[in-house]
Coordinates of C-alpha atoms and ligand atoms in Angstrom, one line a residue:
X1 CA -13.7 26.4 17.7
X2 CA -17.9 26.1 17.4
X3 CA -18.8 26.0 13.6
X4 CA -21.3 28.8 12.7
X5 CA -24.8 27.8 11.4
X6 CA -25.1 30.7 8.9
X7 CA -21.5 29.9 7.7
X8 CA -22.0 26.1 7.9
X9 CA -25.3 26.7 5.7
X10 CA -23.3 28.8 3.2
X11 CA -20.6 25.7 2.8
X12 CA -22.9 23.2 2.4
X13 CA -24.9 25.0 -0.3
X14 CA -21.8 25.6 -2.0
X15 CA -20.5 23.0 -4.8
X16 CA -16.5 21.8 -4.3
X17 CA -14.1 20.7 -6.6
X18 CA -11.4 18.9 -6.3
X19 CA -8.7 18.5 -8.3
X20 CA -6.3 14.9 -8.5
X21 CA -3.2 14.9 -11.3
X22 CA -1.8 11.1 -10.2
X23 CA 1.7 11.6 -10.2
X24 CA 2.3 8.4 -9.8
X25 CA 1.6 5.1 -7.3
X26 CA -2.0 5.7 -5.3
X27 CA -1.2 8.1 -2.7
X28 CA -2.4 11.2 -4.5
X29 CA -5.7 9.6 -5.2
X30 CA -6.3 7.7 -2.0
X31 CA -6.1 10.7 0.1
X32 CA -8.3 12.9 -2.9
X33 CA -10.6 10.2 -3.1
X34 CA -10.8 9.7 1.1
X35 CA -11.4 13.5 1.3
X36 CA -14.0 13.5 -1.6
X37 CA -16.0 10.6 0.1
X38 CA -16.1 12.0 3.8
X39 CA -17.1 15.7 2.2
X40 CA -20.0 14.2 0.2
X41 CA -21.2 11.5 2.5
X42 CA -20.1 12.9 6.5
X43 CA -20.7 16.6 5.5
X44 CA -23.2 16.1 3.2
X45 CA -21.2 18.3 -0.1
X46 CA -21.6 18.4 -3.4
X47 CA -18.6 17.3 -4.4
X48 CA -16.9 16.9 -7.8
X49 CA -13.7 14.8 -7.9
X50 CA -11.8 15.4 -11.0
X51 CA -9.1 12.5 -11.7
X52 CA -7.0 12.3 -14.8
X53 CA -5.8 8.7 -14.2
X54 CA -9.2 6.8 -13.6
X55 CA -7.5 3.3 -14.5
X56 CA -4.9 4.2 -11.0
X57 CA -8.4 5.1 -9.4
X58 CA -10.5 1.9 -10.6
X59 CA -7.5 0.2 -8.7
X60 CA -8.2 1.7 -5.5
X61 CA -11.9 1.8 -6.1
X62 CA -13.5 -1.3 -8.0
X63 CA -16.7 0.9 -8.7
X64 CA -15.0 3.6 -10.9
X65 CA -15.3 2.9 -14.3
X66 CA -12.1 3.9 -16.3
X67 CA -14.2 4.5 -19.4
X68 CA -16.6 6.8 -17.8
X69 CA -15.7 10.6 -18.2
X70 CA -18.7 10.7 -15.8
X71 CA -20.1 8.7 -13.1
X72 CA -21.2 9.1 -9.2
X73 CA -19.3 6.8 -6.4
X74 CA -20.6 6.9 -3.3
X75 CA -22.1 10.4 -3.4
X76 CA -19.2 11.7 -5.5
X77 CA -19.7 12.9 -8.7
X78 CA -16.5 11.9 -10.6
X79 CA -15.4 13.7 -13.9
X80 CA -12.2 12.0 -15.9
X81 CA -10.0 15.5 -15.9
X82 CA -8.5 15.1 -19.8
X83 CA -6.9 17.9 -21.1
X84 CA -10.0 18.6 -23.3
X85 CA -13.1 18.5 -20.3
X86 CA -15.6 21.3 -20.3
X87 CA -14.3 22.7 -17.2
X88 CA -16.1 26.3 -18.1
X89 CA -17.8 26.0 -15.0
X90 CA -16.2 26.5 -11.3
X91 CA -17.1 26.0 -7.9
X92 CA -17.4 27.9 -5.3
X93 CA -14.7 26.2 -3.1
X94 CA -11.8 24.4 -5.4
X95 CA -9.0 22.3 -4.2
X96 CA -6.3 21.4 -5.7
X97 CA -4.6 18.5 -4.3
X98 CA -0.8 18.5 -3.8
X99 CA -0.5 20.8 -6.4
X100 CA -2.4 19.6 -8.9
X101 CA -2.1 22.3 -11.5
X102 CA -5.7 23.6 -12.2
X103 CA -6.3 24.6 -16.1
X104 CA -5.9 27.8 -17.4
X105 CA -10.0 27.9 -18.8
X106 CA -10.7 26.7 -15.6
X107 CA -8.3 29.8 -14.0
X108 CA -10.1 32.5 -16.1
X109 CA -13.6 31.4 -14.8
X110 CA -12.6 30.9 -11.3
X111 CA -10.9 34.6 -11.7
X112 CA -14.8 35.8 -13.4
X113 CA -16.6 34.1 -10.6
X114 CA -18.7 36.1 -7.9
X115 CA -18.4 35.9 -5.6
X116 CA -14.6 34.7 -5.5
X117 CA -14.4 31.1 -5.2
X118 CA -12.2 29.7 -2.3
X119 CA -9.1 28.2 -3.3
X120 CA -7.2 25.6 -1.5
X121 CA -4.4 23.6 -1.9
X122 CA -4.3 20.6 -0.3
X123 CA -0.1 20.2 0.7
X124 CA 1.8 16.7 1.1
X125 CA 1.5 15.6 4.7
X126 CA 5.0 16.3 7.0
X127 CA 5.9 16.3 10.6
X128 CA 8.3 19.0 10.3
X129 CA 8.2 22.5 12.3
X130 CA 8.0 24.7 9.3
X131 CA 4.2 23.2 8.1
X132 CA 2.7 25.4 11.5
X133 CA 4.0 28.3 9.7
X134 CA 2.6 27.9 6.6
X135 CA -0.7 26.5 7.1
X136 CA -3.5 28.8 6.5
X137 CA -1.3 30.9 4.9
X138 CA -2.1 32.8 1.1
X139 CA -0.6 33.3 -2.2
X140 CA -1.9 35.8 -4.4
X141 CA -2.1 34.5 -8.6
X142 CA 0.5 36.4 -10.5
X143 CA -2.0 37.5 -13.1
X144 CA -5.5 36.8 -12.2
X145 CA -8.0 38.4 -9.2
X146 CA -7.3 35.2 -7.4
X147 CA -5.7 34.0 -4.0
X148 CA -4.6 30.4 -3.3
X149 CA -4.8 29.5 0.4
X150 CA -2.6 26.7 1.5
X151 CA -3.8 24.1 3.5
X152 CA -1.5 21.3 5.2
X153 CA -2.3 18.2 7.1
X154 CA -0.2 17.6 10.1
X155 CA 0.3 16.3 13.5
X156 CA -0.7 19.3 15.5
X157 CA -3.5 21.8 16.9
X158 CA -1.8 24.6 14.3
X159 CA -2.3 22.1 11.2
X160 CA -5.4 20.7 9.3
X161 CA -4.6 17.1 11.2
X162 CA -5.3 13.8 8.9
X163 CA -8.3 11.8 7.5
X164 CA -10.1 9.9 9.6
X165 CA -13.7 8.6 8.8
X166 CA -16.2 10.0 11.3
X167 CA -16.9 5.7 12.3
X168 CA -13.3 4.6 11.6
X169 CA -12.7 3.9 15.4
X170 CA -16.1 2.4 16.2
X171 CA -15.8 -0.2 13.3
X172 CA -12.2 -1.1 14.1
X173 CA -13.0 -2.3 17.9
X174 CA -16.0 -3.7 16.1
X175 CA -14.0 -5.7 14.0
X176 CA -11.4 -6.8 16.4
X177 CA -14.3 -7.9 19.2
X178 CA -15.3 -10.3 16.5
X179 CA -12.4 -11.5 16.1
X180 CA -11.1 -15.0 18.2
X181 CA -7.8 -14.2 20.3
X182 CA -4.7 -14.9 18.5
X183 CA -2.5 -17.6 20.2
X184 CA 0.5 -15.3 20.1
X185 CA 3.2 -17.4 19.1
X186 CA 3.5 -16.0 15.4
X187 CA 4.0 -12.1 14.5
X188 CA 1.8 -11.4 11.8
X189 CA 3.1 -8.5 9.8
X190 CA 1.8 -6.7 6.3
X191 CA 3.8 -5.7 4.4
X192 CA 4.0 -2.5 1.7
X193 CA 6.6 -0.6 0.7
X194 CA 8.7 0.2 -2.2
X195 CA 10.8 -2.2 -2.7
X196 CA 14.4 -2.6 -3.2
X197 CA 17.2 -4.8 -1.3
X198 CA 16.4 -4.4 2.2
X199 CA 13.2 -6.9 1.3
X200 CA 15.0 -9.5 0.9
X201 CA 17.6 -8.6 3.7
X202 CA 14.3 -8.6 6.0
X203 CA 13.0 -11.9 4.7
X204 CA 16.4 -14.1 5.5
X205 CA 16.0 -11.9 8.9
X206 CA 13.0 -13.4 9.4
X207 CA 13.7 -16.9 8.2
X208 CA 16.3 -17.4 10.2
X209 CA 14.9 -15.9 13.3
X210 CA 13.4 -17.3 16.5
X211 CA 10.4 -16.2 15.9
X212 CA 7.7 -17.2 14.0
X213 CA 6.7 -14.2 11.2
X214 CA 3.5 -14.8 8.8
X215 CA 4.2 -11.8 6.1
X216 CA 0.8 -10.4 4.6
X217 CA 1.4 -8.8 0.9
X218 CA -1.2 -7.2 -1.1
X219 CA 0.1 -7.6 -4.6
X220 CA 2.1 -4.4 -5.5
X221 CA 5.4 -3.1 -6.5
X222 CA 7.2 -4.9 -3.5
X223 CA 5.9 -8.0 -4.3
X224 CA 8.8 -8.8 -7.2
X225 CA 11.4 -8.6 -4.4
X226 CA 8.9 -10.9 -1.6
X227 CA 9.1 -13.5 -4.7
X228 CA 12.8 -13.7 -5.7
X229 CA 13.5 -14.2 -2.1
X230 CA 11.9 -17.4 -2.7
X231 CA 13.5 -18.1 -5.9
X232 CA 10.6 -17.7 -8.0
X233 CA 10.0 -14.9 -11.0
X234 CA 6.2 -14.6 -9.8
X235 CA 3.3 -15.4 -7.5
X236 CA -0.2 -15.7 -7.2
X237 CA -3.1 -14.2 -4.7
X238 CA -3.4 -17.1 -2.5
X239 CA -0.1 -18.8 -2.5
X240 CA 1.8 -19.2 0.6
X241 CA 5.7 -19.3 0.4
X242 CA 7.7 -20.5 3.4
X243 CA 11.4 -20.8 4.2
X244 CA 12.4 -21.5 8.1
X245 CA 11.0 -19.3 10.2
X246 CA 9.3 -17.1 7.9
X247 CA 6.0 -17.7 5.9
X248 CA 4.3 -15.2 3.2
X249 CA 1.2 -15.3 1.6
X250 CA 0.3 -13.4 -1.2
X251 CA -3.0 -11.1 -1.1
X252 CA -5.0 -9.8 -3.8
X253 CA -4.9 -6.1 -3.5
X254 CA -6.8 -5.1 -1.0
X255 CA -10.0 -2.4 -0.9
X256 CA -9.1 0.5 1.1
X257 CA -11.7 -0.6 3.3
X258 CA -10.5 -4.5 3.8
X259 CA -7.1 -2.9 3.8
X260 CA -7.3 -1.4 7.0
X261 CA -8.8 -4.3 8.5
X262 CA -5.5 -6.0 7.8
X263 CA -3.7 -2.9 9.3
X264 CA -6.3 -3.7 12.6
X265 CA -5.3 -7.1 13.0
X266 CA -1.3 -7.4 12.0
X267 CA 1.0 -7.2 15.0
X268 CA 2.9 -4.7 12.5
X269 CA 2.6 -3.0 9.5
X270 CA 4.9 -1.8 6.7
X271 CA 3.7 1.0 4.9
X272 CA 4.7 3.9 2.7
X273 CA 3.7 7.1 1.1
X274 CA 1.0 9.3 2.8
X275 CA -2.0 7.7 3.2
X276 CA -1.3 4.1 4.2
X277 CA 1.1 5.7 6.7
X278 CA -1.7 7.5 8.4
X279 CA -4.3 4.2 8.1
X280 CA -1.3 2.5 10.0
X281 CA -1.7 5.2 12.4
X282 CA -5.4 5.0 13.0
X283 CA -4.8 1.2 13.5
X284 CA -2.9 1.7 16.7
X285 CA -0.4 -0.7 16.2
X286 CA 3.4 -0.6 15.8
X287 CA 4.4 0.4 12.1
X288 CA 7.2 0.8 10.0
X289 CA 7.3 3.4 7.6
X290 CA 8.7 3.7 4.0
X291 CA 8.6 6.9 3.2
X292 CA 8.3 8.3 -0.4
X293 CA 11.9 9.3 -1.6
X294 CA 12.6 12.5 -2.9
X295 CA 15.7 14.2 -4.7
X296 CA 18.4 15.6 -2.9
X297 CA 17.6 13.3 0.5
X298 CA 14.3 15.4 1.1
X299 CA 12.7 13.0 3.2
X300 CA 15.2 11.9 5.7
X301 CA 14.5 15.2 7.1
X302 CA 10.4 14.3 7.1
X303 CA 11.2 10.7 8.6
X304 CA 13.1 12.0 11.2
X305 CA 11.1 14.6 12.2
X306 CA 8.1 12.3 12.4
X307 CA 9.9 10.0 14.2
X308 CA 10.7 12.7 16.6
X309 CA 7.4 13.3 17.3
X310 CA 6.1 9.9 17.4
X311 CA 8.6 8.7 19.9
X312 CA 8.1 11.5 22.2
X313 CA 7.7 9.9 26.0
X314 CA 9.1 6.7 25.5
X315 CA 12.1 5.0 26.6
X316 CA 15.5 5.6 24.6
X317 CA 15.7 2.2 23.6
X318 CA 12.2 1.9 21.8
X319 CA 13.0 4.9 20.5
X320 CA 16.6 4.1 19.3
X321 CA 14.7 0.9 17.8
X322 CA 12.0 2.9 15.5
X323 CA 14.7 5.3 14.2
X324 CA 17.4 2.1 13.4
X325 CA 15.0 -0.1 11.8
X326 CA 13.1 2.8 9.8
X327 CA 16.3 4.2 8.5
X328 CA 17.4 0.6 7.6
X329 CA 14.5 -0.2 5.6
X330 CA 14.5 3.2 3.7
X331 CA 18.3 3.1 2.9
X332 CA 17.7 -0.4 1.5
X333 CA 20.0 -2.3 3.9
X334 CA 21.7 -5.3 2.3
X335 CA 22.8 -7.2 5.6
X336 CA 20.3 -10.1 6.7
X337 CA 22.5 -9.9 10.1
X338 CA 22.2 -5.7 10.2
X339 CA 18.2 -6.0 9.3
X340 CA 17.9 -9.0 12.4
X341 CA 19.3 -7.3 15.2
X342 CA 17.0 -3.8 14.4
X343 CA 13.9 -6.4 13.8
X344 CA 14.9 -7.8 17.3
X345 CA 15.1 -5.0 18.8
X346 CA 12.1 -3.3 17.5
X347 CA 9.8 -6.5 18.6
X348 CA 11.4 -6.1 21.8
X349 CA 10.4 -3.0 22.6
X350 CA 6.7 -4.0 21.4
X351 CA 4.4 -3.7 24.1
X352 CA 5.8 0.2 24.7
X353 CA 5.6 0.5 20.9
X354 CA 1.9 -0.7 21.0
X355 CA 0.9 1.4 24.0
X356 CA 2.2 4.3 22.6
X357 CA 0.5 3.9 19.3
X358 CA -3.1 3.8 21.0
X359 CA -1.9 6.7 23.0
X360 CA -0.6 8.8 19.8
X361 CA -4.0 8.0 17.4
X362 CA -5.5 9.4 20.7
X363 CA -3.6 12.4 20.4
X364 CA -4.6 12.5 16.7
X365 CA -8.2 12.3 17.1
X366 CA -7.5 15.5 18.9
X367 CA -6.8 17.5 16.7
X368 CA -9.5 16.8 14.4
X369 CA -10.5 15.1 11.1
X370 CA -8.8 16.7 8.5
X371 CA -12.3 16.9 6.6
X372 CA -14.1 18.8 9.4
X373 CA -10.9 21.4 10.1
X374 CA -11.0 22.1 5.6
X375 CA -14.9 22.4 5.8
X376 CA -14.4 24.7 9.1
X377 CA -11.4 26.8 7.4
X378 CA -13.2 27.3 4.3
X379 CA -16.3 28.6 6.1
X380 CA -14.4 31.3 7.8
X381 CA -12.9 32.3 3.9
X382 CA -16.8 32.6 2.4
Ligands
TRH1 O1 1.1 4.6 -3.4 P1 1.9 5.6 -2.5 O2 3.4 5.5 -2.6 O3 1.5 7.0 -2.9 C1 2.1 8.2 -2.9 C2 2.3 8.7 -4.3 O4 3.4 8.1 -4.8 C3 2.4 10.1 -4.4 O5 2.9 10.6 -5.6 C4 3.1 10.7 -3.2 O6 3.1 12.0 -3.3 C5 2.5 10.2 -2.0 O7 2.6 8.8 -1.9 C6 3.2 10.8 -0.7 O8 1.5 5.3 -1.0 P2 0.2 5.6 -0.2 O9 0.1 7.1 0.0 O10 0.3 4.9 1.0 O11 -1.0 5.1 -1.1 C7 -1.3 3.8 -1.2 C8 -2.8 3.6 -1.2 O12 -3.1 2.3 -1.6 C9 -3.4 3.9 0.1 O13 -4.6 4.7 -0.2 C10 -3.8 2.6 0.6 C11 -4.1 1.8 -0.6 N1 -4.0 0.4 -0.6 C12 -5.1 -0.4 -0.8 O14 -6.2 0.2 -1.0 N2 -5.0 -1.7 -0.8 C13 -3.9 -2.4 -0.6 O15 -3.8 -3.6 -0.7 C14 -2.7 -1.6 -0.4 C15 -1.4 -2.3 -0.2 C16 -2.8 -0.2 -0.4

């Protein structure tokens, strides 16, 4: 769909804000932030990121200042959301992300605007059927002159698709034609997750496996269960831990952008959440995926139905080997022996793994940056 000037004029003139309550981890403010960044600096917005956790935020970006209710990052101009902010003043297009509860001062203004701002919420990020159904779709406020538009990121043409920086491709073959040719005889992984038993299950996998495994971990909650492996309460950035076949070493916590570097260059990456899932994605390599848990067994559904799709076109057995070592890792298998044979038959099925995530981020880049199908939606709103 072409993007109309007149339209594209009246979005760009138009101030956004977004909306970010951390619920908890990074994920809500990596992909607010991501989305912030690419609207200010790709479509050149004026954007407002309200955050009310900018400590979470300084993590994930070193040039936030916690103690700054305001500051501009890279383009963005970032307001600390505390329950007390002047927020008197709305914008013409407001998204809440995942959620986010907007404030009722904030409500009343938006509902006093004219003309009408656009509302959005940006939705958690899911495989399954039912998101084509409700994307796009509208909720009316119970009270107020207002109506909330939903907006979900997905995997096909009838969703908003994920982020993807407009250079993100170009700087990752840049990257890896720097880069000297590997020798092949280790499998470099990174590794992220939550935590829990199947860590260490994974780790006496490795160590006592044929193959060679050098485990990349950016300090974070996982990194507890990396260490006890080893016997040890705690480890530092920099130290390297080895036992048989396996060898770790410890990362600082990485900057998105050095982040996805290491995605670029591992032979296979553990990730979790939302938005290290999709960075796995756009690095076109084999991946394992720990999926955020939810009450009542939610997410099974949403693993399964990504790996579904992600599978589609490749042999049963590569298939059979995603699903078994995902839904290992996720249910926190205990077995070293259980955890080896699905490693081994993952790796096995690597080269089709690796072919078919080149040819899947290929698909993605189909559907569109997530950024560019918002900015388009809300156009055809104003
Ligand atoms: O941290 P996550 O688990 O985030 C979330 C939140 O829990 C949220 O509440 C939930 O709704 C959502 O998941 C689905 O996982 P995620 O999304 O992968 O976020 C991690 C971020 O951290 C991501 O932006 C990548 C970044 N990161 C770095 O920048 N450096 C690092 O070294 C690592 C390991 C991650």
């Amino acid at each position: 769909m072409r993007f109309e000037p007149a339209r594209a004029s009246r979005v760009s003139g138009a101030r956004w804000d977004i909306f970010c309550n951390v619920v908890d981890h990074y994920g809500d403010i990596g992909v607010s932030w991501r989305l912030a960044r690419q609207l200010a600096l790709e479509h050149g917005l004026d954007v407002r990121l309200w955050v009310d956790d900018l400590t979470t935020f300084h993590h994930l970006c070193s040039a936030v200042d916690p103690g700054l209710d305001r500051q501009i990052v890279e383009g963005v101009a970032i307001r600390h959301w505390r329950p007390d902010a002047d927020v008197r003043d709305p914008a013409a297009v407001v998204i809440e992300a995942f959620g986010s509860r907007l404030p009722e001062p904030y409500l009343l203004a938006m509902a006093a605007r004219a003309p009408q701002p656009v509302w959005i919420n940006l939705e958690y990020l899911s495989a399954e059927d039912w998101v084509e159904g409700c994307h796009g779709r509208t909720s009316p406020h119970p009270r107020l002159p207002l109506t909330k538009h939903f907006f979900f990121p997905g995997f096909t043409q009838s969703t908003g698709g994920v982020l993807c920086e407009r250079d993100l491709e170009t700087e990752r073959r840049t990257e890896l034609a720097a880069r000297p040719q590997r020798t092949g005889t280790v499998a470099t992984v990174s590794l992220f997750g939550y935590g829990g038993p199947a860590v260490g299950a994974l780790l006496e996998a490795w160590a006592t496996g044929a193959e060679n495994v050098l485990a990349m971990v950016p300090e974070s909650r996982i990194l507890p269960d990396v260490t006890g492996f080893f016997g040890l309460s705690e480890a530092a950035p920099g130290q390297r831990l080895e036992r048989g076949s396996v060898a770790v070493l410890i990362l600082p916590f990485q900057s998105l952008d050095q982040y996805d570097r290491l995605l670029w260059t591992c032979d296979c990456n553990f990730v979790r959440g939302e938005d290290s899932f999709v960075r796995a994605q756009w690095a076109r390599r084999p991946f394992v995926w720990n999926i955020y848990p939810q009450e009542g067994g939610a997410h099974w559904a949403k693993m399964h139905a990504f790996v579904d799709r992600y599978t589609e076109g490749v042999s049963a057995e590569a298939a059979t080997a995603t699903r078994e070592l995902w839904r290992l890792w996720n249910r926190g298998e205990t077995s070293a022996a259980v955890m080896g044979t699905a490693w081994r038959r993952f790796r096995s099925a690597k080269s089709e793994l690796g072919a078919r995530a080149d040819a899947w981020a290929t698909h993605l880049r189909q559907l569109g940056d997530l950024s560019s199908n918002l900015v388009r939606f809300v156009s055809e709103q104003l």
